[in-house]
Amino acid sequence: MALRTILTLGDDALTRKCRPVTKFDDRLKQLVQDLTDTLLSSSGVGLAAPQVGVLRRVVVLLDITKDPEEVVVLINPEVVETRGTQRVPEGCLSAPNVWGYVTRPAWAKVRAQDVDGNWFEREGSDTIAQCFCHEAEHLDGHMFTEKIEEFIDPEDIQQA
């Protein structure tokens, strides 16, 4: 188990566009495992490689609609289709104690590769669609803080 340090607002790695993964090897599998371990030890539902300083297009997220929750690995993900909108409260492991309302698709489909390089598609609604889009934006050097329409007091989130 290797926990990585999660970078926070102000770190240059969070503003840089990530390179595609082209080698599907043991190093990639170790990165995915480290991201998974780091995510599971946090209070988040998604983590992108640039959040731990690795500028590669790799994301892990928790599908909280499954019981038990399922870890989803997305290599080189692209959001290929969206439908509807939802205004939702959002936070980020790289922006501790920053919460705000953002508008996201209500449904999204991603196309990605697994750790062996096989392409697949996955779709989700509500929180999953939100997470697909939030994490994909990290890979292009963007943070949800750029999309905040209204800030939320962190104490209000904790009481919910």
Coordinates of N, CA and C in Angstrom, one line a residue, residues 19-160:
R19 N -0.4 14.1 -20.4 CA -0.1 13.3 -21.6 C -0.9 12.0 -21.6
P20 N -1.2 11.5 -22.8 CA -1.9 10.2 -22.8 C -1.0 9.1 -22.3
V21 N -1.6 8.1 -21.8 CA -0.8 6.8 -21.5 C -0.6 6.0 -22.7
T22 N 0.6 5.6 -23.0 CA 0.9 4.8 -24.2 C 1.5 3.5 -23.8
K23 N 2.1 3.4 -22.6 CA 2.6 2.1 -22.1 C 1.7 1.5 -21.0
F24 N 1.3 0.3 -21.3 CA 0.4 -0.3 -20.3 C 1.3 -1.4 -19.6
D25 N 2.0 -1.0 -18.6 CA 3.0 -1.9 -18.0 C 2.9 -1.9 -16.5
D26 N 3.8 -2.5 -15.8 CA 3.8 -2.6 -14.4 C 3.8 -1.2 -13.7
R27 N 4.5 -0.2 -14.3 CA 4.5 1.1 -13.7 C 3.1 1.7 -13.7
L28 N 2.4 1.5 -14.8 CA 1.0 2.0 -14.8 C 0.2 1.3 -13.8
K29 N 0.3 0.0 -13.7 CA -0.5 -0.7 -12.7 C -0.1 -0.3 -11.2
Q30 N 1.1 0.1 -11.0 CA 1.5 0.6 -9.7 C 0.9 1.9 -9.4
L31 N 0.9 2.8 -10.4 CA 0.3 4.1 -10.3 C -1.2 4.0 -10.0
V32 N -1.9 3.1 -10.7 CA -3.3 2.8 -10.5 C -3.6 2.3 -9.0
Q33 N -2.7 1.4 -8.6 CA -2.9 0.9 -7.2 C -2.6 2.0 -6.2
D34 N -1.6 2.8 -6.4 CA -1.3 4.0 -5.5 C -2.5 5.0 -5.5
L35 N -3.0 5.3 -6.7 CA -4.2 6.2 -6.7 C -5.4 5.6 -6.0
T36 N -5.6 4.3 -6.2 CA -6.7 3.6 -5.5 C -6.5 3.6 -4.0
D37 N -5.3 3.3 -3.5 CA -5.0 3.3 -2.1 C -5.2 4.7 -1.5
T38 N -4.7 5.7 -2.2 CA -4.8 7.1 -1.8 C -6.3 7.6 -1.7
L39 N -7.0 7.2 -2.8 CA -8.5 7.6 -2.8 C -9.2 6.9 -1.7
L40 N -9.0 5.6 -1.4 CA -9.7 4.9 -0.4 C -9.4 5.4 1.0
S41 N -8.2 6.0 1.2 CA -7.8 6.5 2.5 C -8.3 7.9 2.7
S42 N -8.9 8.5 1.7 CA -9.4 9.9 1.7 C -10.9 9.9 1.9
S43 N -11.5 11.1 1.8 CA -12.9 11.2 1.9 C -13.5 11.5 0.5
G44 N -12.8 11.3 -0.5 CA -13.2 11.6 -1.9 C -13.9 10.5 -2.6
V45 N -14.4 10.8 -3.8 CA -15.0 9.8 -4.7 C -14.2 9.7 -6.0
G46 N -13.2 10.5 -6.2 CA -12.4 10.4 -7.4 C -11.1 11.0 -7.2
L47 N -10.1 10.5 -8.0 CA -8.7 11.1 -7.9 C -8.1 10.9 -9.2
A48 N -7.5 12.0 -9.7 CA -6.8 12.0 -11.0 C -5.3 12.0 -10.8
A49 N -4.5 11.4 -11.7 CA -3.1 11.4 -11.5 C -2.4 12.7 -11.3
P50 N -2.8 13.8 -12.0 CA -2.2 15.1 -11.7 C -2.3 15.6 -10.2
Q51 N -3.3 15.1 -9.6 CA -3.5 15.4 -8.2 C -2.5 14.9 -7.3
V52 N -1.7 13.9 -7.8 CA -0.6 13.4 -7.0 C 0.7 13.7 -7.8
G53 N 0.7 14.6 -8.7 CA 1.9 15.1 -9.4 C 2.3 14.3 -10.6
V54 N 1.5 13.4 -11.1 CA 1.8 12.6 -12.2 C 1.0 13.1 -13.4
L55 N 1.6 13.6 -14.4 CA 0.9 14.2 -15.5 C 0.6 13.2 -16.6
R56 N -0.2 12.2 -16.3 CA -0.7 11.2 -17.2 C -2.2 11.2 -17.1
R57 N -2.9 10.7 -18.1 CA -4.3 10.7 -18.2 C -4.9 9.4 -17.5
V58 N -4.9 9.4 -16.2 CA -5.3 8.3 -15.4 C -6.2 8.8 -14.3
V59 N -7.3 8.1 -14.1 CA -8.3 8.5 -13.1 C -8.8 7.2 -12.4
V60 N -9.0 7.3 -11.1 CA -9.8 6.3 -10.3 C -10.9 7.0 -9.6
L61 N -12.1 6.3 -9.6 CA -13.2 6.8 -8.9 C -14.0 5.7 -8.3
L62 N -14.8 6.1 -7.3 CA -15.7 5.1 -6.6 C -17.1 5.2 -7.2
D63 N -17.6 4.1 -7.7 CA -19.0 4.0 -8.1 C -19.8 3.8 -6.9
I64 N -20.3 4.8 -6.3 CA -21.1 4.7 -5.0 C -22.5 4.2 -5.2
T65 N -22.9 3.9 -6.5 CA -24.2 3.4 -6.7 C -24.2 1.8 -6.6
K66 N -23.0 1.3 -6.5 CA -22.8 -0.2 -6.4 C -22.7 -0.5 -4.9
D67 N -23.1 -1.7 -4.5 CA -23.0 -2.2 -3.2 C -22.4 -3.6 -3.2
P68 N -21.1 -3.7 -2.8 CA -20.2 -2.6 -2.3 C -19.8 -1.7 -3.4
E69 N -19.3 -0.5 -2.9 CA -18.8 0.5 -3.9 C -17.7 -0.2 -4.7
E70 N -17.7 0.2 -6.0 CA -16.7 -0.3 -7.0 C -15.7 0.7 -7.4
V71 N -14.4 0.3 -7.4 CA -13.4 1.2 -7.9 C -13.4 1.1 -9.4
V72 N -13.5 2.3 -10.1 CA -13.5 2.3 -11.6 C -12.2 3.0 -12.0
V73 N -11.4 2.3 -12.9 CA -10.2 2.8 -13.4 C -10.4 3.3 -14.8
L74 N -10.0 4.5 -15.1 CA -10.2 5.1 -16.4 C -8.8 5.6 -16.9
I75 N -8.3 5.0 -18.0 CA -7.1 5.4 -18.6 C -7.4 6.1 -19.9
N76 N -6.8 7.3 -20.1 CA -7.1 8.1 -21.3 C -8.6 8.3 -21.5
P77 N -9.3 8.7 -20.4 CA -10.8 8.9 -20.6 C -11.2 10.1 -21.4
E78 N -12.3 9.9 -22.1 CA -12.9 11.0 -22.8 C -14.4 11.0 -22.5
V79 N -15.0 12.1 -22.2 CA -16.4 12.2 -22.0 C -17.0 12.3 -23.4
V80 N -17.7 11.3 -23.9 CA -18.1 11.3 -25.3 C -19.6 11.7 -25.5
E81 N -20.4 11.7 -24.4 CA -21.8 12.1 -24.5 C -22.3 12.5 -23.2
T82 N -23.1 13.5 -23.2 CA -23.8 14.0 -22.0 C -25.2 14.3 -22.3
R83 N -26.0 14.3 -21.2 CA -27.5 14.7 -21.3 C -27.9 15.4 -20.0
G84 N -28.8 16.4 -20.2 CA -29.4 17.0 -19.1 C -28.4 17.9 -18.3
T85 N -28.9 18.5 -17.2 CA -28.0 19.3 -16.3 C -28.5 19.1 -14.9
Q86 N -27.6 19.3 -14.0 CA -27.9 19.3 -12.6 C -27.0 20.3 -11.9
R87 N -27.6 21.0 -11.0 CA -26.8 22.0 -10.2 C -26.5 21.3 -8.9
V88 N -25.2 21.0 -8.6 CA -24.8 20.2 -7.5 C -23.7 20.8 -6.7
P89 N -23.7 20.5 -5.4 CA -22.6 20.9 -4.5 C -21.4 20.0 -4.9
E90 N -20.2 20.7 -4.9 CA -19.0 19.9 -5.3 C -17.8 20.4 -4.5
G91 N -16.9 19.5 -4.2 CA -15.7 19.7 -3.5 C -14.6 19.0 -4.3
C92 N -13.4 19.0 -3.7 CA -12.2 18.4 -4.4 C -11.2 18.1 -3.3
L93 N -10.5 17.0 -3.4 CA -9.4 16.7 -2.5 C -8.3 17.7 -2.6
S94 N -8.1 18.3 -3.8 CA -7.1 19.2 -4.0 C -7.5 20.7 -3.7
A95 N -8.7 20.8 -3.2 CA -9.2 22.1 -2.7 C -9.8 21.9 -1.3
P96 N -9.0 21.6 -0.3 CA -9.6 21.3 1.0 C -10.5 22.5 1.5
N97 N -11.6 22.2 2.0 CA -12.6 23.2 2.6 C -13.1 24.2 1.6
V98 N -13.0 23.9 0.3 CA -13.7 24.7 -0.7 C -14.8 23.9 -1.3
W99 N -16.0 24.5 -1.1 CA -17.2 23.9 -1.7 C -18.0 24.9 -2.4
G100 N -18.7 24.4 -3.5 CA -19.5 25.3 -4.3 C -20.5 24.6 -5.2
Y101 N -21.5 25.3 -5.6 CA -22.5 24.7 -6.6 C -21.9 24.9 -8.0
V102 N -22.0 23.8 -8.7 CA -21.6 23.8 -10.1 C -22.7 23.2 -10.9
T103 N -22.7 23.5 -12.2 CA -23.7 22.8 -13.1 C -22.9 21.7 -13.9
R104 N -23.4 20.5 -13.8 CA -22.8 19.4 -14.5 C -23.9 18.6 -15.3
P105 N -23.5 17.8 -16.2 CA -24.5 16.9 -16.9 C -25.2 16.0 -15.9
A106 N -26.4 15.7 -16.1 CA -27.1 14.7 -15.3 C -26.8 13.3 -15.7
W107 N -26.3 13.1 -16.9 CA -25.9 11.8 -17.4 C -24.7 12.0 -18.3
A108 N -23.7 11.0 -18.2 CA -22.5 11.1 -19.0 C -22.1 9.7 -19.4
K109 N -21.4 9.7 -20.6 CA -20.8 8.4 -21.0 C -19.3 8.7 -21.3
V110 N -18.5 7.9 -20.8 CA -17.0 8.0 -21.0 C -16.5 6.8 -21.8
R111 N -15.5 7.1 -22.6 CA -14.8 6.1 -23.3 C -13.4 6.1 -22.7
A112 N -12.8 5.0 -22.4 CA -11.5 4.9 -21.7 C -10.9 3.5 -22.0
Q113 N -9.7 3.4 -21.5 CA -9.0 2.2 -21.5 C -8.8 1.6 -20.1
D114 N -8.7 0.3 -20.1 CA -8.4 -0.3 -18.8 C -6.8 -0.5 -18.6
V115 N -6.3 -1.1 -17.6 CA -4.9 -1.1 -17.3 C -4.2 -2.0 -18.3
D116 N -4.9 -2.8 -19.1 CA -4.3 -3.6 -20.2 C -4.4 -2.9 -21.5
G117 N -5.0 -1.7 -21.6 CA -5.1 -1.0 -22.9 C -6.4 -1.3 -23.6
N118 N -7.3 -2.1 -23.1 CA -8.5 -2.4 -23.8 C -9.5 -1.2 -23.6
W119 N -10.1 -0.8 -24.8 CA -11.1 0.3 -24.8 C -12.5 -0.2 -24.3
F120 N -13.2 0.6 -23.5 CA -14.5 0.3 -23.1 C -15.3 1.6 -22.9
E121 N -16.6 1.5 -22.8 CA -17.4 2.7 -22.5 C -18.2 2.4 -21.2
R122 N -18.4 3.4 -20.4 CA -19.2 3.3 -19.2 C -20.0 4.6 -19.1
E123 N -21.2 4.4 -18.6 CA -22.1 5.5 -18.4 C -22.6 5.6 -17.0
G124 N -23.0 6.8 -16.6 CA -23.5 7.0 -15.2 C -24.3 8.3 -15.2
S125 N -25.2 8.3 -14.1 CA -26.0 9.5 -13.9 C -25.7 10.1 -12.5
D126 N -26.2 11.3 -12.3 CA -26.1 12.0 -11.1 C -24.6 12.1 -10.6
T127 N -24.3 11.5 -9.4 CA -22.9 11.7 -8.9 C -21.9 11.1 -9.8
I128 N -22.2 10.0 -10.5 CA -21.2 9.3 -11.3 C -20.9 10.2 -12.5
A129 N -21.9 10.8 -13.1 CA -21.7 11.7 -14.3 C -20.9 12.9 -13.8
Q130 N -21.2 13.4 -12.6 CA -20.5 14.6 -12.1 C -19.0 14.2 -11.9
C131 N -18.8 13.0 -11.4 CA -17.4 12.6 -11.1 C -16.6 12.4 -12.5
F132 N -17.3 11.8 -13.5 CA -16.6 11.6 -14.8 C -16.1 13.0 -15.3
C133 N -17.0 14.0 -15.2 CA -16.6 15.3 -15.8 C -15.6 16.0 -14.9
H134 N -15.8 15.9 -13.6 CA -14.8 16.6 -12.7 C -13.4 16.0 -12.9
E135 N -13.3 14.7 -12.9 CA -12.0 14.1 -13.0 C -11.4 14.3 -14.4
A136 N -12.2 14.3 -15.5 CA -11.7 14.5 -16.8 C -11.1 15.9 -16.9
E137 N -11.7 16.9 -16.2 CA -11.2 18.2 -16.3 C -9.9 18.4 -15.6
H138 N -9.6 17.6 -14.6 CA -8.3 17.6 -14.0 C -7.2 17.2 -15.0
L139 N -7.5 16.3 -15.9 CA -6.5 15.8 -16.9 C -6.2 16.9 -17.9
D140 N -7.0 17.9 -18.0 CA -6.8 19.0 -18.9 C -6.3 20.3 -18.2
G141 N -6.0 20.1 -16.9 CA -5.4 21.2 -16.1 C -6.5 22.2 -15.5
H142 N -7.7 21.7 -15.4 CA -8.8 22.6 -14.8 C -9.3 22.0 -13.5
M143 N -9.7 23.0 -12.7 CA -10.3 22.6 -11.4 C -11.7 23.1 -11.3
F144 N -12.5 22.4 -10.5 CA -13.9 22.7 -10.3 C -14.1 24.2 -9.8
T145 N -13.1 24.7 -9.2 CA -13.2 26.1 -8.6 C -13.4 27.1 -9.8
E146 N -13.0 26.8 -11.0 CA -13.3 27.6 -12.1 C -14.7 27.7 -12.5
K147 N -15.5 26.7 -12.1 CA -16.9 26.6 -12.5 C -17.9 26.9 -11.3
I148 N -17.4 27.3 -10.2 CA -18.3 27.5 -9.0 C -19.2 28.7 -9.3
E149 N -20.5 28.5 -9.1 CA -21.5 29.5 -9.4 C -21.8 30.2 -8.0
E150 N -21.7 29.5 -7.0 CA -22.0 30.0 -5.6 C -21.2 29.2 -4.6
F151 N -20.5 29.8 -3.8 CA -19.7 29.1 -2.8 C -20.6 28.6 -1.6
I152 N -20.2 27.5 -1.0 CA -21.0 27.0 0.1 C -20.0 27.0 1.3
D153 N -20.6 27.3 2.5 CA -19.8 27.3 3.7 C -19.5 25.9 4.1
P154 N -18.2 25.5 4.3 CA -17.9 24.1 4.6 C -18.6 23.5 5.8
E155 N -19.0 24.4 6.8 CA -19.8 23.9 7.9 C -21.1 23.4 7.5
D156 N -21.7 24.1 6.5 CA -23.0 23.6 6.0 C -23.0 22.3 5.4
I157 N -21.8 21.9 4.7 CA -21.6 20.6 4.1 C -21.5 19.6 5.2
Q158 N -20.8 19.9 6.3 CA -20.5 18.9 7.3 C -21.8 18.6 8.1
Q159 N -22.8 19.5 8.1 CA -24.0 19.3 8.9 C -25.0 18.5 8.0
A160 N -24.8 18.5 6.7 CA -25.8 17.8 5.8 C -25.7 16.3 5.9

